[in-house]
Amino acid sequence: MTPDEMKVRDYILKIYDGDVTKCMHCGKCSASCPAYGEMDIKPHQFPSYVAHGEIAALMDSKTIWECLGCSACVERCPRGVKPGKLIDGVRQAVIRQRGGSHLYPEQIPAMVDPETPQQLLVSVLRRERK
Ligand code: SF4
Ligand code: SF4
């Protein structure tokens, strides 16, 4: 990995806040994923890609935009690996690289559908605030 790639991996791991080495490749996360069919790199593959420093492939993957953030994979994982959270981290790294990670509270109302339940907004903000 280049120093720049190492910096991106550190950023992803900070958001992720878990241990990719605990993955035992059982595939339960992918089996429970509703977006599995749309993904090029599957949820159960994310931990080993990160462990092996293959960050660029993850950042170019379709998966980070197909993941619904439903956390089914997080709940299903017997080792607490949280692959969905890892996918979140990679997506945020890409957004940050594109310079789009700065969102101010006053910008939010215009972007939100008025029909969106408040509970959904609160849970998304809680999940994304790290
Ligand atoms: S992340 Fe968890 S559920 Fe997915 S393959 Fe690894 S151990 Fe299994
Ligand atoms: S959080 Fe993403 S990867 Fe995990 S089950 Fe839901 S859609 Fe699939």
PDB file of C-alpha atoms and ligand atoms in Angstrom:
ATOM      1  CA  MET A   1       0.000   0.000   0.000  1.00  0.00           C
ATOM      2  CA  THR A   2       1.152   3.546  -0.717  1.00  0.00           C
ATOM      3  CA  PRO A   3       1.205   6.054   2.174  1.00  0.00           C
ATOM      4  CA  ASP A   4      -1.960   7.648   0.728  1.00  0.00           C
ATOM      5  CA  GLU A   5      -3.745   4.292   0.641  1.00  0.00           C
ATOM      6  CA  MET A   6      -2.684   3.656   4.227  1.00  0.00           C
ATOM      7  CA  LYS A   7      -4.169   6.992   5.244  1.00  0.00           C
ATOM      8  CA  VAL A   8      -7.471   6.094   3.569  1.00  0.00           C
ATOM      9  CA  ARG A   9      -7.483   2.686   5.244  1.00  0.00           C
ATOM     10  CA  ASP A  10      -6.895   4.327   8.635  1.00  0.00           C
ATOM     11  CA  TYR A  11      -9.821   6.666   7.978  1.00  0.00           C
ATOM     12  CA  ILE A  12     -12.062   3.728   7.060  1.00  0.00           C
ATOM     13  CA  LEU A  13     -11.006   1.762  10.137  1.00  0.00           C
ATOM     14  CA  LYS A  14     -11.702   4.749  12.382  1.00  0.00           C
ATOM     15  CA  ILE A  15     -15.281   4.968  11.105  1.00  0.00           C
ATOM     16  CA  TYR A  16     -15.657   1.197  11.138  1.00  0.00           C
ATOM     17  CA  ASP A  17     -14.489   0.727  14.733  1.00  0.00           C
ATOM     18  CA  GLY A  18     -14.294  -3.080  14.577  1.00  0.00           C
ATOM     19  CA  ASP A  19     -11.931  -5.961  13.937  1.00  0.00           C
ATOM     20  CA  VAL A  20     -11.779  -7.349  10.382  1.00  0.00           C
ATOM     21  CA  THR A  21      -9.499 -10.195  11.474  1.00  0.00           C
ATOM     22  CA  LYS A  22     -12.387 -11.804  13.365  1.00  0.00           C
ATOM     23  CA  CYS A  23     -14.136 -12.703  10.087  1.00  0.00           C
ATOM     24  CA  MET A  24     -14.326 -16.459   9.552  1.00  0.00           C
ATOM     25  CA  HIS A  25     -15.720 -16.206   5.993  1.00  0.00           C
ATOM     26  CA  CYS A  26     -18.927 -18.029   6.866  1.00  0.00           C
ATOM     27  CA  GLY A  27     -20.955 -15.924   4.393  1.00  0.00           C
ATOM     28  CA  LYS A  28     -23.924 -15.360   6.727  1.00  0.00           C
ATOM     29  CA  CYS A  29     -23.728 -11.610   6.150  1.00  0.00           C
ATOM     30  CA  SER A  30     -23.997 -12.005   2.374  1.00  0.00           C
ATOM     31  CA  ALA A  31     -26.779 -14.574   2.739  1.00  0.00           C
ATOM     32  CA  SER A  32     -28.881 -12.057   4.676  1.00  0.00           C
ATOM     33  CA  CYS A  33     -28.157  -9.059   2.435  1.00  0.00           C
ATOM     34  CA  PRO A  34     -31.171  -7.798   0.415  1.00  0.00           C
ATOM     35  CA  ALA A  35     -28.868  -6.056  -2.090  1.00  0.00           C
ATOM     36  CA  TYR A  36     -26.533  -9.035  -2.615  1.00  0.00           C
ATOM     37  CA  GLY A  37     -27.488  -9.517  -6.276  1.00  0.00           C
ATOM     38  CA  GLU A  38     -26.556  -5.930  -7.161  1.00  0.00           C
ATOM     39  CA  MET A  39     -23.128  -6.036  -5.535  1.00  0.00           C
ATOM     40  CA  ASP A  40     -19.829  -6.769  -7.289  1.00  0.00           C
ATOM     41  CA  ILE A  41     -17.815  -7.253  -4.087  1.00  0.00           C
ATOM     42  CA  LYS A  42     -19.995  -9.094  -1.569  1.00  0.00           C
ATOM     43  CA  PRO A  43     -20.334  -8.129   2.116  1.00  0.00           C
ATOM     44  CA  HIS A  44     -18.441 -11.235   3.332  1.00  0.00           C
ATOM     45  CA  GLN A  45     -15.484 -10.213   1.125  1.00  0.00           C
ATOM     46  CA  PHE A  46     -15.076  -6.719   2.593  1.00  0.00           C
ATOM     47  CA  PRO A  47     -13.180  -7.728   5.758  1.00  0.00           C
ATOM     48  CA  SER A  48     -10.488  -9.625   3.853  1.00  0.00           C
ATOM     49  CA  TYR A  49     -10.117  -6.881   1.215  1.00  0.00           C
ATOM     50  CA  VAL A  50      -9.447  -4.413   4.034  1.00  0.00           C
ATOM     51  CA  ALA A  51      -7.152  -6.828   5.879  1.00  0.00           C
ATOM     52  CA  HIS A  52      -5.096  -7.239   2.693  1.00  0.00           C
ATOM     53  CA  GLY A  53      -5.000  -3.526   1.924  1.00  0.00           C
ATOM     54  CA  GLU A  54      -7.067  -3.791  -1.261  1.00  0.00           C
ATOM     55  CA  ILE A  55      -8.739  -0.484  -0.578  1.00  0.00           C
ATOM     56  CA  ALA A  56      -8.794   0.904  -4.135  1.00  0.00           C
ATOM     57  CA  ALA A  57     -10.933  -2.032  -5.345  1.00  0.00           C
ATOM     58  CA  LEU A  58     -13.445  -1.389  -2.567  1.00  0.00           C
ATOM     59  CA  MET A  59     -13.576   2.312  -3.342  1.00  0.00           C
ATOM     60  CA  ASP A  60     -14.281   1.533  -7.018  1.00  0.00           C
ATOM     61  CA  SER A  61     -16.905  -1.076  -6.216  1.00  0.00           C
ATOM     62  CA  LYS A  62     -20.617  -0.823  -7.033  1.00  0.00           C
ATOM     63  CA  THR A  63     -21.330  -2.294  -3.635  1.00  0.00           C
ATOM     64  CA  ILE A  64     -20.772   0.883  -1.651  1.00  0.00           C
ATOM     65  CA  TRP A  65     -23.630   2.551  -3.571  1.00  0.00           C
ATOM     66  CA  GLU A  66     -25.911  -0.505  -3.548  1.00  0.00           C
ATOM     67  CA  CYS A  67     -25.749  -1.169   0.205  1.00  0.00           C
ATOM     68  CA  LEU A  68     -29.046  -0.121   1.802  1.00  0.00           C
ATOM     69  CA  GLY A  69     -27.566   0.387   5.257  1.00  0.00           C
ATOM     70  CA  CYS A  70     -30.153  -1.983   6.721  1.00  0.00           C
ATOM     71  CA  SER A  71     -27.639  -3.625   9.126  1.00  0.00           C
ATOM     72  CA  ALA A  72     -29.023  -7.135   8.523  1.00  0.00           C
ATOM     73  CA  CYS A  73     -25.427  -8.285   7.990  1.00  0.00           C
ATOM     74  CA  VAL A  74     -24.321  -6.657  11.241  1.00  0.00           C
ATOM     75  CA  GLU A  75     -27.037  -8.436  13.218  1.00  0.00           C
ATOM     76  CA  ARG A  76     -26.425 -11.774  11.528  1.00  0.00           C
ATOM     77  CA  CYS A  77     -22.639 -11.948  11.923  1.00  0.00           C
ATOM     78  CA  PRO A  78     -21.649 -14.477  14.608  1.00  0.00           C
ATOM     79  CA  ARG A  79     -18.295 -12.758  15.170  1.00  0.00           C
ATOM     80  CA  GLY A  80     -19.397  -9.141  15.526  1.00  0.00           C
ATOM     81  CA  VAL A  81     -17.504  -8.089  12.411  1.00  0.00           C
ATOM     82  CA  LYS A  82     -20.085  -5.519  11.216  1.00  0.00           C
ATOM     83  CA  PRO A  83     -19.500  -5.668   7.427  1.00  0.00           C
ATOM     84  CA  GLY A  84     -22.192  -3.052   6.786  1.00  0.00           C
ATOM     85  CA  LYS A  85     -20.297  -0.614   8.948  1.00  0.00           C
ATOM     86  CA  LEU A  86     -17.165  -1.336   6.946  1.00  0.00           C
ATOM     87  CA  ILE A  87     -19.047  -0.606   3.719  1.00  0.00           C
ATOM     88  CA  ASP A  88     -20.205   2.664   5.308  1.00  0.00           C
ATOM     89  CA  GLY A  89     -16.608   3.559   6.073  1.00  0.00           C
ATOM     90  CA  VAL A  90     -15.487   2.958   2.486  1.00  0.00           C
ATOM     91  CA  ARG A  91     -18.418   4.969   1.114  1.00  0.00           C
ATOM     92  CA  GLN A  92     -17.604   7.865   3.414  1.00  0.00           C
ATOM     93  CA  ALA A  93     -13.946   7.745   2.378  1.00  0.00           C
ATOM     94  CA  VAL A  94     -14.999   8.071  -1.284  1.00  0.00           C
ATOM     95  CA  ILE A  95     -17.369  10.942  -0.518  1.00  0.00           C
ATOM     96  CA  ARG A  96     -14.643  12.670   1.464  1.00  0.00           C
ATOM     97  CA  GLN A  97     -12.154  12.220  -1.380  1.00  0.00           C
ATOM     98  CA  ARG A  98     -14.628  13.858  -3.738  1.00  0.00           C
ATOM     99  CA  GLY A  99     -14.912  16.779  -1.352  1.00  0.00           C
ATOM    100  CA  GLY A 100     -18.560  16.151  -0.580  1.00  0.00           C
ATOM    101  CA  SER A 101     -18.428  15.296   3.102  1.00  0.00           C
ATOM    102  CA  HIS A 102     -19.304  18.742   4.386  1.00  0.00           C
ATOM    103  CA  LEU A 103     -22.977  19.040   5.145  1.00  0.00           C
ATOM    104  CA  TYR A 104     -24.307  21.746   7.422  1.00  0.00           C
ATOM    105  CA  PRO A 105     -27.508  21.391   9.472  1.00  0.00           C
ATOM    106  CA  GLU A 106     -29.234  24.249   7.635  1.00  0.00           C
ATOM    107  CA  GLN A 107     -28.791  22.387   4.308  1.00  0.00           C
ATOM    108  CA  ILE A 108     -30.679  19.308   5.488  1.00  0.00           C
ATOM    109  CA  PRO A 109     -34.382  20.413   5.457  1.00  0.00           C
ATOM    110  CA  ALA A 110     -34.324  21.192   1.724  1.00  0.00           C
ATOM    111  CA  MET A 111     -32.916  17.728   0.987  1.00  0.00           C
ATOM    112  CA  VAL A 112     -35.412  15.713   3.020  1.00  0.00           C
ATOM    113  CA  ASP A 113     -38.742  14.420   1.769  1.00  0.00           C
ATOM    114  CA  PRO A 114     -41.398  15.830   4.160  1.00  0.00           C
ATOM    115  CA  GLU A 115     -42.939  12.336   4.351  1.00  0.00           C
ATOM    116  CA  THR A 116     -39.717  10.865   5.802  1.00  0.00           C
ATOM    117  CA  PRO A 117     -40.364   9.582   9.351  1.00  0.00           C
ATOM    118  CA  GLN A 118     -38.401  11.510  12.020  1.00  0.00           C
ATOM    119  CA  GLN A 119     -37.339   8.217  13.586  1.00  0.00           C
ATOM    120  CA  LEU A 120     -35.558   7.243  10.358  1.00  0.00           C
ATOM    121  CA  LEU A 121     -33.669  10.557  10.232  1.00  0.00           C
ATOM    122  CA  VAL A 122     -32.552  10.234  13.852  1.00  0.00           C
ATOM    123  CA  SER A 123     -31.328   6.679  13.376  1.00  0.00           C
ATOM    124  CA  VAL A 124     -29.373   7.606  10.210  1.00  0.00           C
ATOM    125  CA  LEU A 125     -27.739  10.577  11.954  1.00  0.00           C
ATOM    126  CA  ARG A 126     -26.797   8.395  14.934  1.00  0.00           C
ATOM    127  CA  ARG A 127     -25.270   5.801  12.645  1.00  0.00           C
ATOM    128  CA  GLU A 128     -23.321   8.326  10.536  1.00  0.00           C
ATOM    129  CA  ARG A 129     -22.023  10.706  13.177  1.00  0.00           C
ATOM    130  CA  LYS A 130     -18.697   8.941  13.926  1.00  0.00           C
TER     131      LYS A 130
HETATM  132  S1  SF4 B   1     -18.394 -10.759   8.383  1.00  0.00           S
HETATM  133 FE1  SF4 B   1     -19.301 -12.149   9.889  1.00  0.00          FE
HETATM  134  S2  SF4 B   1     -21.058 -13.109   8.844  1.00  0.00           S
HETATM  135 FE2  SF4 B   1     -19.738 -12.179   7.280  1.00  0.00          FE
HETATM  136  S3  SF4 B   1     -18.376 -13.822   6.604  1.00  0.00           S
HETATM  137 FE3  SF4 B   1     -17.300 -12.707   8.233  1.00  0.00          FE
HETATM  138  S4  SF4 B   1     -17.817 -13.802  10.129  1.00  0.00           S
HETATM  139 FE4  SF4 B   1     -19.283 -14.476   8.580  1.00  0.00          FE
HETATM  140  S1  SF4 B   2     -26.186  -3.127   5.553  1.00  0.00           S
HETATM  141 FE1  SF4 B   2     -25.701  -3.236   3.348  1.00  0.00          FE
HETATM  142  S2  SF4 B   2     -24.361  -5.016   3.169  1.00  0.00           S
HETATM  143 FE2  SF4 B   2     -25.396  -5.180   5.133  1.00  0.00          FE
HETATM  144  S3  SF4 B   2     -27.214  -6.464   4.755  1.00  0.00           S
HETATM  145 FE3  SF4 B   2     -27.855  -4.326   4.562  1.00  0.00          FE
HETATM  146  S4  SF4 B   2     -27.627  -3.854   2.382  1.00  0.00           S
HETATM  147 FE4  SF4 B   2     -26.442  -5.713   2.764  1.00  0.00          FE
END
